[in-house]
mmCIF file of C-alpha atoms and ligand atoms in Angstrom:
data_model
loop_
_atom_site.group_PDB
_atom_site.id
_atom_site.type_symbol
_atom_site.label_atom_id
_atom_site.label_comp_id
_atom_site.label_asym_id
_atom_site.label_seq_id
_atom_site.Cartn_x
_atom_site.Cartn_y
_atom_site.Cartn_z
ATOM 1 C CA UNK F 146 -8.955 75.611 26.412
ATOM 2 C CA UNK F 147 -6.379 72.970 27.239
ATOM 3 C CA UNK F 148 -7.273 70.890 30.302
ATOM 4 C CA UNK F 149 -6.145 67.829 32.269
ATOM 5 C CA UNK F 150 -8.168 65.882 34.834
ATOM 6 C CA UNK F 151 -6.962 63.494 37.536
ATOM 7 C CA UNK F 152 -8.916 61.449 40.092
ATOM 8 C CA UNK F 153 -7.919 59.488 43.180
ATOM 9 C CA UNK F 154 -9.827 57.526 45.822
ATOM 10 C CA UNK F 155 -9.447 57.418 49.586
ATOM 11 C CA UNK F 156 -7.939 54.591 51.610
ATOM 12 C CA UNK F 157 -8.671 52.740 54.812
ATOM 13 C CA UNK F 158 -6.055 50.930 56.869
ATOM 14 C CA UNK F 159 -7.845 47.898 58.296
ATOM 15 C CA UNK F 160 -4.947 46.784 60.466
ATOM 16 C CA UNK F 161 -1.296 47.552 61.111
ATOM 17 C CA UNK F 162 -0.894 51.342 60.926
ATOM 18 C CA UNK F 163 2.084 52.817 62.793
ATOM 19 C CA UNK F 164 3.751 49.406 63.173
ATOM 20 C CA UNK F 165 4.069 49.460 59.360
ATOM 21 C CA UNK F 166 6.522 52.369 59.719
ATOM 22 C CA UNK F 167 8.899 49.852 61.400
ATOM 23 C CA UNK F 168 8.705 47.295 58.617
ATOM 24 C CA UNK F 169 5.847 45.108 59.836
ATOM 25 C CA UNK F 170 2.929 44.470 57.437
ATOM 26 C CA UNK F 171 -0.394 46.309 57.328
ATOM 27 C CA UNK F 172 -3.693 45.468 55.628
ATOM 28 C CA UNK F 173 -5.383 48.278 53.740
ATOM 29 C CA UNK F 174 -8.133 48.805 51.209
ATOM 30 C CA UNK F 175 -8.802 51.485 48.621
ATOM 31 C CA UNK F 176 -11.970 53.340 49.695
ATOM 32 C CA UNK F 177 -13.888 54.308 46.565
ATOM 33 C CA UNK F 178 -16.773 56.003 48.378
ATOM 34 C CA UNK F 179 -14.731 59.191 48.619
ATOM 35 C CA UNK F 180 -12.509 60.784 45.985
ATOM 36 C CA UNK F 181 -10.444 63.784 44.972
ATOM 37 C CA UNK F 182 -10.676 65.333 41.509
ATOM 38 C CA UNK F 183 -8.019 67.747 40.243
ATOM 39 C CA UNK F 184 -8.597 69.827 37.123
ATOM 40 C CA UNK F 185 -5.706 71.683 35.532
ATOM 41 C CA UNK F 186 -6.687 74.351 33.025
ATOM 42 C CA UNK F 187 -4.634 76.716 30.919
ATOM 43 C CA UNK F 188 -4.974 80.279 32.224
ATOM 44 C CA UNK F 189 -3.902 83.828 31.487
ATOM 45 C CA UNK F 190 -2.221 85.819 34.248
ATOM 46 C CA UNK F 191 -0.842 84.224 37.394
ATOM 47 C CA UNK F 192 -1.308 80.567 38.292
ATOM 48 C CA UNK F 193 -4.045 79.957 40.861
ATOM 49 C CA UNK F 194 -5.204 77.174 43.157
ATOM 50 C CA UNK F 195 -8.885 76.774 44.012
ATOM 51 C CA UNK F 196 -9.712 74.308 46.769
ATOM 52 C CA UNK F 197 -11.471 74.047 50.128
ATOM 53 C CA UNK F 198 -8.123 74.508 51.901
ATOM 54 C CA UNK F 199 -6.788 77.461 49.854
ATOM 55 C CA UNK F 200 -8.129 79.785 47.231
ATOM 56 C CA UNK F 201 -5.665 82.176 45.643
ATOM 57 C CA UNK F 202 -2.354 82.684 43.893
ATOM 58 C CA UNK F 203 -0.295 79.543 43.564
ATOM 59 C CA UNK F 204 2.934 81.377 44.449
ATOM 60 C CA UNK F 205 1.426 82.386 47.805
ATOM 61 C CA UNK F 206 0.444 78.899 48.909
ATOM 62 C CA UNK F 207 0.656 78.712 52.732
ATOM 63 C CA UNK F 208 3.411 76.654 54.378
ATOM 64 C CA UNK F 209 0.890 74.121 55.626
ATOM 65 C CA UNK F 210 0.481 72.823 52.083
ATOM 66 C CA UNK F 211 4.139 73.120 51.084
ATOM 67 C CA UNK F 212 3.939 69.464 49.982
ATOM 68 C CA UNK F 213 1.508 70.461 47.215
ATOM 69 C CA UNK F 214 3.660 73.434 46.235
ATOM 70 C CA UNK F 215 6.710 71.181 46.012
ATOM 71 C CA UNK F 216 4.818 68.536 44.024
ATOM 72 C CA UNK F 217 3.563 71.048 41.446
ATOM 73 C CA UNK F 218 7.095 72.408 41.009
ATOM 74 C CA UNK F 219 8.366 68.861 40.396
ATOM 75 C CA UNK F 220 5.608 68.263 37.844
ATOM 76 C CA UNK F 221 6.249 71.599 36.125
ATOM 77 C CA UNK F 222 9.961 70.755 35.895
ATOM 78 C CA UNK F 223 9.168 67.277 34.607
ATOM 79 C CA UNK F 224 7.115 68.694 31.733
ATOM 80 C CA UNK F 225 8.999 72.037 31.356
ATOM 81 C CA UNK F 226 5.537 73.475 31.954
ATOM 82 C CA UNK F 227 5.664 77.291 31.659
ATOM 83 C CA UNK F 228 2.012 78.158 30.902
ATOM 84 C CA UNK F 229 0.084 79.722 33.824
ATOM 85 C CA UNK F 230 -2.689 77.468 35.113
ATOM 86 C CA UNK F 231 -5.788 77.235 37.216
ATOM 87 C CA UNK F 232 -5.726 74.165 39.432
ATOM 88 C CA UNK F 233 -9.119 73.208 40.915
ATOM 89 C CA UNK F 234 -9.153 70.539 43.609
ATOM 90 C CA UNK F 235 -12.521 69.140 44.687
ATOM 91 C CA UNK F 236 -12.590 66.414 47.268
ATOM 92 C CA UNK F 237 -15.066 64.380 49.272
ATOM 93 C CA UNK F 238 -12.179 62.915 51.324
ATOM 94 C CA UNK F 239 -12.148 64.787 54.621
ATOM 95 C CA UNK F 240 -8.653 66.236 55.080
ATOM 96 C CA UNK F 241 -6.407 65.016 57.896
ATOM 97 C CA UNK F 242 -8.718 62.246 59.057
ATOM 98 C CA UNK F 243 -6.645 59.152 58.211
ATOM 99 C CA UNK F 244 -8.491 58.462 54.938
ATOM 100 C CA UNK F 245 -5.538 59.234 52.708
ATOM 101 C CA UNK F 246 -6.542 62.748 51.697
ATOM 102 C CA UNK F 247 -3.013 64.087 51.183
ATOM 103 C CA UNK F 248 -1.915 61.109 49.044
ATOM 104 C CA UNK F 249 -5.160 61.410 47.052
ATOM 105 C CA UNK F 250 -4.598 65.135 46.400
ATOM 106 C CA UNK F 251 -1.026 64.438 45.256
ATOM 107 C CA UNK F 252 -2.176 61.551 43.141
ATOM 108 C CA UNK F 253 -5.049 63.468 41.491
ATOM 109 C CA UNK F 254 -2.787 66.469 40.776
ATOM 110 C CA UNK F 255 -0.075 64.240 39.278
ATOM 111 C CA UNK F 256 -2.648 62.520 37.071
ATOM 112 C CA UNK F 257 -4.072 65.903 36.017
ATOM 113 C CA UNK F 258 -0.609 67.098 34.869
ATOM 114 C CA UNK F 259 0.008 63.885 32.930
ATOM 115 C CA UNK F 260 -3.459 64.096 31.384
ATOM 116 C CA UNK F 261 -2.880 67.749 30.452
ATOM 117 C CA UNK F 262 0.359 66.783 28.699
ATOM 118 C CA UNK F 263 -1.332 63.717 27.158
ATOM 119 C CA UNK F 264 1.387 61.483 28.561
ATOM 120 C CA UNK F 265 0.758 57.974 29.919
ATOM 121 C CA UNK F 266 1.561 57.652 33.624
ATOM 122 C CA UNK F 267 2.941 54.401 35.015
ATOM 123 C CA UNK F 268 2.292 53.307 38.629
ATOM 124 C CA UNK F 269 6.019 53.651 39.219
ATOM 125 C CA UNK F 270 5.998 57.293 38.085
ATOM 126 C CA UNK F 271 2.888 58.061 40.136
ATOM 127 C CA UNK F 272 4.560 56.611 43.237
ATOM 128 C CA UNK F 273 7.693 58.627 42.543
ATOM 129 C CA UNK F 274 5.766 61.924 42.656
ATOM 130 C CA UNK F 275 3.295 61.067 45.428
ATOM 131 C CA UNK F 276 6.014 59.668 47.719
ATOM 132 C CA UNK F 277 7.958 62.916 47.536
ATOM 133 C CA UNK F 278 4.909 64.987 48.493
ATOM 134 C CA UNK F 279 3.994 62.542 51.285
ATOM 135 C CA UNK F 280 7.497 62.754 52.737
ATOM 136 C CA UNK F 281 7.059 66.519 53.118
ATOM 137 C CA UNK F 282 3.523 66.145 54.515
ATOM 138 C CA UNK F 283 4.196 63.283 56.943
ATOM 139 C CA UNK F 284 7.922 63.182 57.692
ATOM 140 C CA UNK F 285 8.966 59.582 57.223
ATOM 141 C CA UNK F 286 5.983 57.684 55.811
ATOM 142 C CA UNK F 287 6.006 53.938 55.273
ATOM 143 C CA UNK F 288 4.710 54.498 51.736
ATOM 144 C CA UNK F 289 1.418 52.665 52.306
ATOM 145 C CA UNK F 290 -0.781 55.685 51.525
ATOM 146 C CA UNK F 291 1.047 56.397 48.253
ATOM 147 C CA UNK F 292 1.063 52.756 47.238
ATOM 148 C CA UNK F 293 -2.682 52.426 47.750
ATOM 149 C CA UNK F 294 -3.192 55.142 45.148
ATOM 150 C CA UNK F 295 -2.125 52.615 42.508
ATOM 151 C CA UNK F 296 -4.423 49.821 43.765
ATOM 152 C CA UNK F 297 -8.049 48.745 43.430
ATOM 153 C CA UNK F 298 -7.820 45.612 45.625
ATOM 154 C CA UNK F 299 -7.121 45.022 49.342
ATOM 155 C CA UNK F 300 -3.405 44.689 49.960
ATOM 156 C CA UNK F 301 -0.979 43.505 52.543
ATOM 157 C CA UNK F 302 1.830 46.044 52.477
ATOM 158 C CA UNK F 303 5.187 46.290 54.153
ATOM 159 C CA UNK F 304 7.801 48.892 53.433
ATOM 160 C CA UNK F 305 10.820 47.876 51.449
ATOM 161 C CA UNK F 306 13.498 49.928 53.159
ATOM 162 C CA UNK F 307 14.751 51.498 56.448
ATOM 163 C CA UNK F 308 13.981 50.275 59.917
ATOM 164 C CA UNK F 309 12.829 46.681 59.763
ATOM 165 C CA UNK F 310 11.964 44.654 62.793
ATOM 166 C CA UNK F 311 10.730 41.825 60.637
ATOM 167 C CA UNK F 312 11.427 40.528 57.170
ATOM 168 C CA UNK F 313 8.276 39.887 55.267
ATOM 169 C CA UNK F 314 7.465 39.838 51.622
ATOM 170 C CA UNK F 315 6.775 43.506 50.761
ATOM 171 C CA UNK F 316 3.422 43.597 49.011
ATOM 172 C CA UNK F 317 0.692 41.072 48.412
ATOM 173 C CA UNK F 318 -2.698 41.533 46.751
ATOM 174 C CA UNK F 319 -5.237 39.946 49.084
ATOM 175 C CA UNK F 320 -8.324 37.981 48.120
ATOM 176 C CA UNK F 321 -11.687 39.725 48.519
ATOM 177 C CA UNK F 322 -12.525 40.529 52.123
ATOM 178 C CA UNK F 323 -15.143 38.384 53.905
ATOM 179 C CA UNK F 324 -18.785 39.251 53.164
ATOM 180 C CA UNK F 325 -19.786 42.042 55.490
ATOM 181 C CA UNK F 326 -20.010 45.807 55.825
ATOM 182 C CA UNK F 327 -17.523 48.478 56.749
ATOM 183 C CA UNK F 328 -18.555 51.562 58.689
ATOM 184 C CA UNK F 329 -16.196 54.531 58.610
ATOM 185 C CA UNK F 330 -16.899 57.357 61.054
ATOM 186 C CA UNK F 331 -15.233 60.743 61.086
ATOM 187 C CA UNK F 332 -14.795 61.971 64.649
ATOM 188 C CA UNK F 333 -14.741 65.518 63.246
ATOM 189 C CA UNK F 334 -11.403 66.050 64.943
ATOM 190 C CA UNK F 335 -8.365 66.659 62.779
ATOM 191 C CA UNK F 336 -5.955 63.753 62.922
ATOM 192 C CA UNK F 337 -2.260 64.471 63.375
ATOM 193 C CA UNK F 338 -0.329 61.850 61.451
ATOM 194 C CA UNK F 339 3.041 63.583 61.596
ATOM 195 C CA UNK F 340 2.860 64.219 65.358
ATOM 196 C CA UNK F 341 1.535 60.703 65.991
ATOM 197 C CA UNK F 342 4.329 59.084 63.940
ATOM 198 C CA UNK F 343 6.932 61.254 65.713
ATOM 199 C CA UNK F 344 5.442 60.462 69.126
ATOM 200 C CA UNK F 345 5.710 56.702 68.495
ATOM 201 C CA UNK F 346 9.195 57.085 67.018
ATOM 202 C CA UNK F 347 10.492 59.047 70.053
ATOM 203 C CA UNK F 348 9.234 56.330 72.400
ATOM 204 C CA UNK F 349 10.565 53.569 70.111
ATOM 205 C CA UNK F 350 14.006 55.167 69.990
ATOM 206 C CA UNK F 351 14.034 55.486 73.780
ATOM 207 C CA UNK F 352 13.499 51.713 73.894
ATOM 208 C CA UNK F 353 10.034 52.076 75.497
ATOM 209 C CA UNK F 354 9.025 48.479 76.207
ATOM 210 C CA UNK F 355 5.275 49.160 75.779
ATOM 211 C CA UNK F 356 5.867 50.525 72.283
ATOM 212 C CA UNK F 357 8.121 47.665 71.204
ATOM 213 C CA UNK F 358 5.648 45.152 72.609
ATOM 214 C CA UNK F 359 2.686 46.872 70.904
ATOM 215 C CA UNK F 360 4.468 46.866 67.529
ATOM 216 C CA UNK F 361 5.247 43.167 67.858
ATOM 217 C CA UNK F 362 1.671 42.474 68.908
ATOM 218 C CA UNK F 363 0.342 44.385 65.876
ATOM 219 C CA UNK F 364 2.578 42.299 63.625
ATOM 220 C CA UNK F 365 1.046 39.100 65.058
ATOM 221 C CA UNK F 366 -2.479 40.502 64.743
ATOM 222 C CA UNK F 367 -1.963 41.482 61.108
ATOM 223 C CA UNK F 368 -0.706 37.951 60.384
ATOM 224 C CA UNK F 369 -3.880 36.581 61.999
ATOM 225 C CA UNK F 370 -5.938 39.174 60.078
ATOM 226 C CA UNK F 371 -4.562 37.899 56.803
ATOM 227 C CA UNK F 372 -5.516 34.343 57.827
ATOM 228 C CA UNK F 373 -9.034 35.512 58.736
ATOM 229 C CA UNK F 374 -9.336 37.064 55.274
ATOM 230 C CA UNK F 375 -8.006 33.897 53.610
ATOM 231 C CA UNK F 376 -10.670 31.776 55.354
ATOM 232 C CA UNK F 377 -13.380 34.438 54.982
ATOM 233 C CA UNK F 378 -14.080 34.840 58.723
ATOM 234 C CA UNK F 379 -15.665 38.216 59.423
ATOM 235 C CA UNK F 380 -16.110 37.442 63.146
ATOM 236 C CA UNK F 381 -12.410 36.679 63.549
ATOM 237 C CA UNK F 382 -11.462 39.818 61.632
ATOM 238 C CA UNK F 383 -13.749 41.876 63.894
ATOM 239 C CA UNK F 384 -12.114 40.538 67.044
ATOM 240 C CA UNK F 385 -8.677 41.256 65.563
ATOM 241 C CA UNK F 386 -9.723 44.860 64.902
ATOM 242 C CA UNK F 387 -10.607 45.185 68.592
ATOM 243 C CA UNK F 388 -7.227 43.741 69.608
ATOM 244 C CA UNK F 389 -5.451 46.012 67.140
ATOM 245 C CA UNK F 390 -7.192 49.034 68.661
ATOM 246 C CA UNK F 391 -5.976 48.007 72.110
ATOM 247 C CA UNK F 392 -2.380 47.879 70.804
ATOM 248 C CA UNK F 393 -2.828 51.320 69.196
ATOM 249 C CA UNK F 394 -4.035 52.671 72.536
ATOM 250 C CA UNK F 395 -0.792 51.335 74.011
ATOM 251 C CA UNK F 396 1.064 53.323 71.357
ATOM 252 C CA UNK F 397 -0.789 56.394 72.614
ATOM 253 C CA UNK F 398 -2.366 57.379 69.322
ATOM 254 C CA UNK F 399 -6.063 57.081 70.212
ATOM 255 C CA UNK F 400 -8.038 59.780 72.015
ATOM 256 C CA UNK F 401 -10.773 59.585 74.701
ATOM 257 C CA UNK F 402 -13.412 60.722 72.182
ATOM 258 C CA UNK F 403 -12.396 58.094 69.602
ATOM 259 C CA UNK F 404 -12.369 55.451 72.364
ATOM 260 C CA UNK F 405 -15.921 56.514 73.249
ATOM 261 C CA UNK F 406 -17.083 56.160 69.621
ATOM 262 C CA UNK F 407 -15.425 52.757 69.400
ATOM 263 C CA UNK F 408 -17.262 51.649 72.535
ATOM 264 C CA UNK F 409 -20.481 53.015 71.028
ATOM 265 C CA UNK F 410 -19.966 51.020 67.781
ATOM 266 C CA UNK F 411 -19.295 47.821 69.731
ATOM 267 C CA UNK F 412 -22.385 48.327 71.902
ATOM 268 C CA UNK F 413 -24.440 48.887 68.747
ATOM 269 C CA UNK F 414 -23.426 45.410 67.564
ATOM 270 C CA UNK F 415 -20.189 45.924 65.613
ATOM 271 C CA UNK F 416 -18.068 42.774 65.306
ATOM 272 C CA UNK F 417 -15.028 44.943 65.952
ATOM 273 C CA UNK F 418 -13.913 48.567 65.827
ATOM 274 C CA UNK F 419 -10.677 50.521 65.833
ATOM 275 C CA UNK F 420 -9.113 53.852 65.042
ATOM 276 C CA UNK F 421 -7.705 54.021 61.494
ATOM 277 C CA UNK F 422 -4.750 55.868 59.962
ATOM 278 C CA UNK F 423 -2.423 58.265 61.743
ATOM 279 C CA UNK F 424 -4.658 58.849 64.767
ATOM 280 C CA UNK F 425 -4.702 61.535 67.472
ATOM 281 C CA UNK F 426 -8.125 62.322 66.003
ATOM 282 C CA UNK F 427 -9.496 61.430 62.582
ATOM 283 C CA UNK F 428 -11.603 58.365 61.777
ATOM 284 C CA UNK F 429 -12.550 55.021 63.219
ATOM 285 C CA UNK F 430 -13.793 51.913 61.444
ATOM 286 C CA UNK F 431 -16.186 49.144 62.464
ATOM 287 C CA UNK F 432 -17.373 45.883 60.922
ATOM 288 C CA UNK F 433 -20.965 44.704 60.667
ATOM 289 C CA UNK F 434 -22.526 41.493 59.394
ATOM 290 C CA UNK F 435 -25.119 43.077 57.132
ATOM 291 C CA UNK F 436 -26.232 46.434 55.745
ATOM 292 C CA UNK F 437 -29.138 47.173 58.152
ATOM 293 C CA UNK F 438 -26.828 46.497 61.090
ATOM 294 C CA UNK F 439 -24.125 48.710 59.555
ATOM 295 C CA UNK F 440 -26.621 51.548 59.030
ATOM 296 C CA UNK F 441 -27.848 51.193 62.628
ATOM 297 C CA UNK F 442 -24.249 51.402 63.917
ATOM 298 C CA UNK F 443 -23.568 54.460 61.745
ATOM 299 C CA UNK F 444 -26.736 56.132 63.119
ATOM 300 C CA UNK F 445 -25.656 55.452 66.696
ATOM 301 C CA UNK F 446 -22.259 56.955 65.964
ATOM 302 C CA UNK F 447 -23.846 60.062 64.481
ATOM 303 C CA UNK F 448 -26.149 60.403 67.514
ATOM 304 C CA UNK F 449 -23.049 60.128 69.704
ATOM 305 C CA UNK F 450 -21.550 63.091 67.796
ATOM 306 C CA UNK F 451 -19.573 61.670 64.844
ATOM 307 C CA UNK F 452 -19.291 64.348 62.148
ATOM 308 C CA UNK F 453 -19.894 61.975 59.225
ATOM 309 C CA UNK F 454 -20.238 58.262 58.499
ATOM 310 C CA UNK F 455 -19.932 56.034 55.435
ATOM 311 C CA UNK F 456 -21.242 52.489 55.031
ATOM 312 C CA UNK F 457 -19.850 50.254 52.296
ATOM 313 C CA UNK F 458 -19.732 46.533 51.512
ATOM 314 C CA UNK F 459 -16.335 45.141 52.464
HETATM 315 C C1 LIG K 532 -0.922 56.766 57.897
HETATM 316 O O1 LIG K 532 -2.017 56.594 57.004
HETATM 317 C C2 LIG K 532 -0.375 55.433 58.311
HETATM 318 C C3 LIG K 532 0.786 55.491 59.305
HETATM 319 O O2 LIG K 532 1.148 54.125 59.546
HETATM 320 C C4 LIG K 532 1.958 56.262 58.783
HETATM 321 C C5 LIG K 532 2.644 55.569 57.607
HETATM 322 O O3 LIG K 532 2.519 54.370 57.440
HETATM 323 O O4 LIG K 532 3.355 56.285 56.907
HETATM 324 C C6 LIG K 532 0.366 56.089 60.628
#
């Protein structure tokens, strides 16, 4: 039976989320510890989707995943694909937690279609499809989540069009991050990227001074973060994560529970901690000097109530 398989990893924004929507840079890393696998198989009868978020006829996909519906239609048109299919999506990326789940699903599904049709897929083509799905899922994304789907290295990213408050070189591959460990903790609460982005945008458009100041501050911090990476200073990077979290609080995208977890990580010895991704729930990240310390921080976070944690070398 004809089949196509596509895989995609998660992502972590180390610094600069939200401000990146306004043209300032952000630093992000592909997160290989979690991944999405899409398998497209030829089928008789009606096309079906099997996943943790929906199991049933493809034509009856709920509105909440209209981005996936739209993406599959684009891919079917691209290949003049008429044959009914079974699309299985298995993922270890928790959905709506700021770890790039929606971009990974779109990316894995796009790769599965190209694999099924035995057609090479360029990064440019992948971005073309994933960006369209992300625009439906998140409103007006900066493109960082989609772009990370084509990368295996840390990057400094800034969007290439619309609202720019600064003019920086769009994308730079960064050197390896300083030696250390990254802890990612899922608060268990669904993040709300679209609402968070809209909330910041409304305040930005009203000329809210706190928002404008926080965005400018994040731009400075990301610049300093890049320097810290260049010189390999984990301590400096940790402190910058703390400062970045403070600016994100000013933007109003953290929550009391996430703030509590961040405090818990710092008390357990983290060099720095912050919310990551869209916010209003979702995940936080922390930095540790070595693996035993990282595991101890992750354990503390779990005892405090975090739904899941991951520890990985930076
Ligand atoms: C979402 O992963 C990152 C945000 O900055 C939105 C975006 O850049 O599109 C919150």
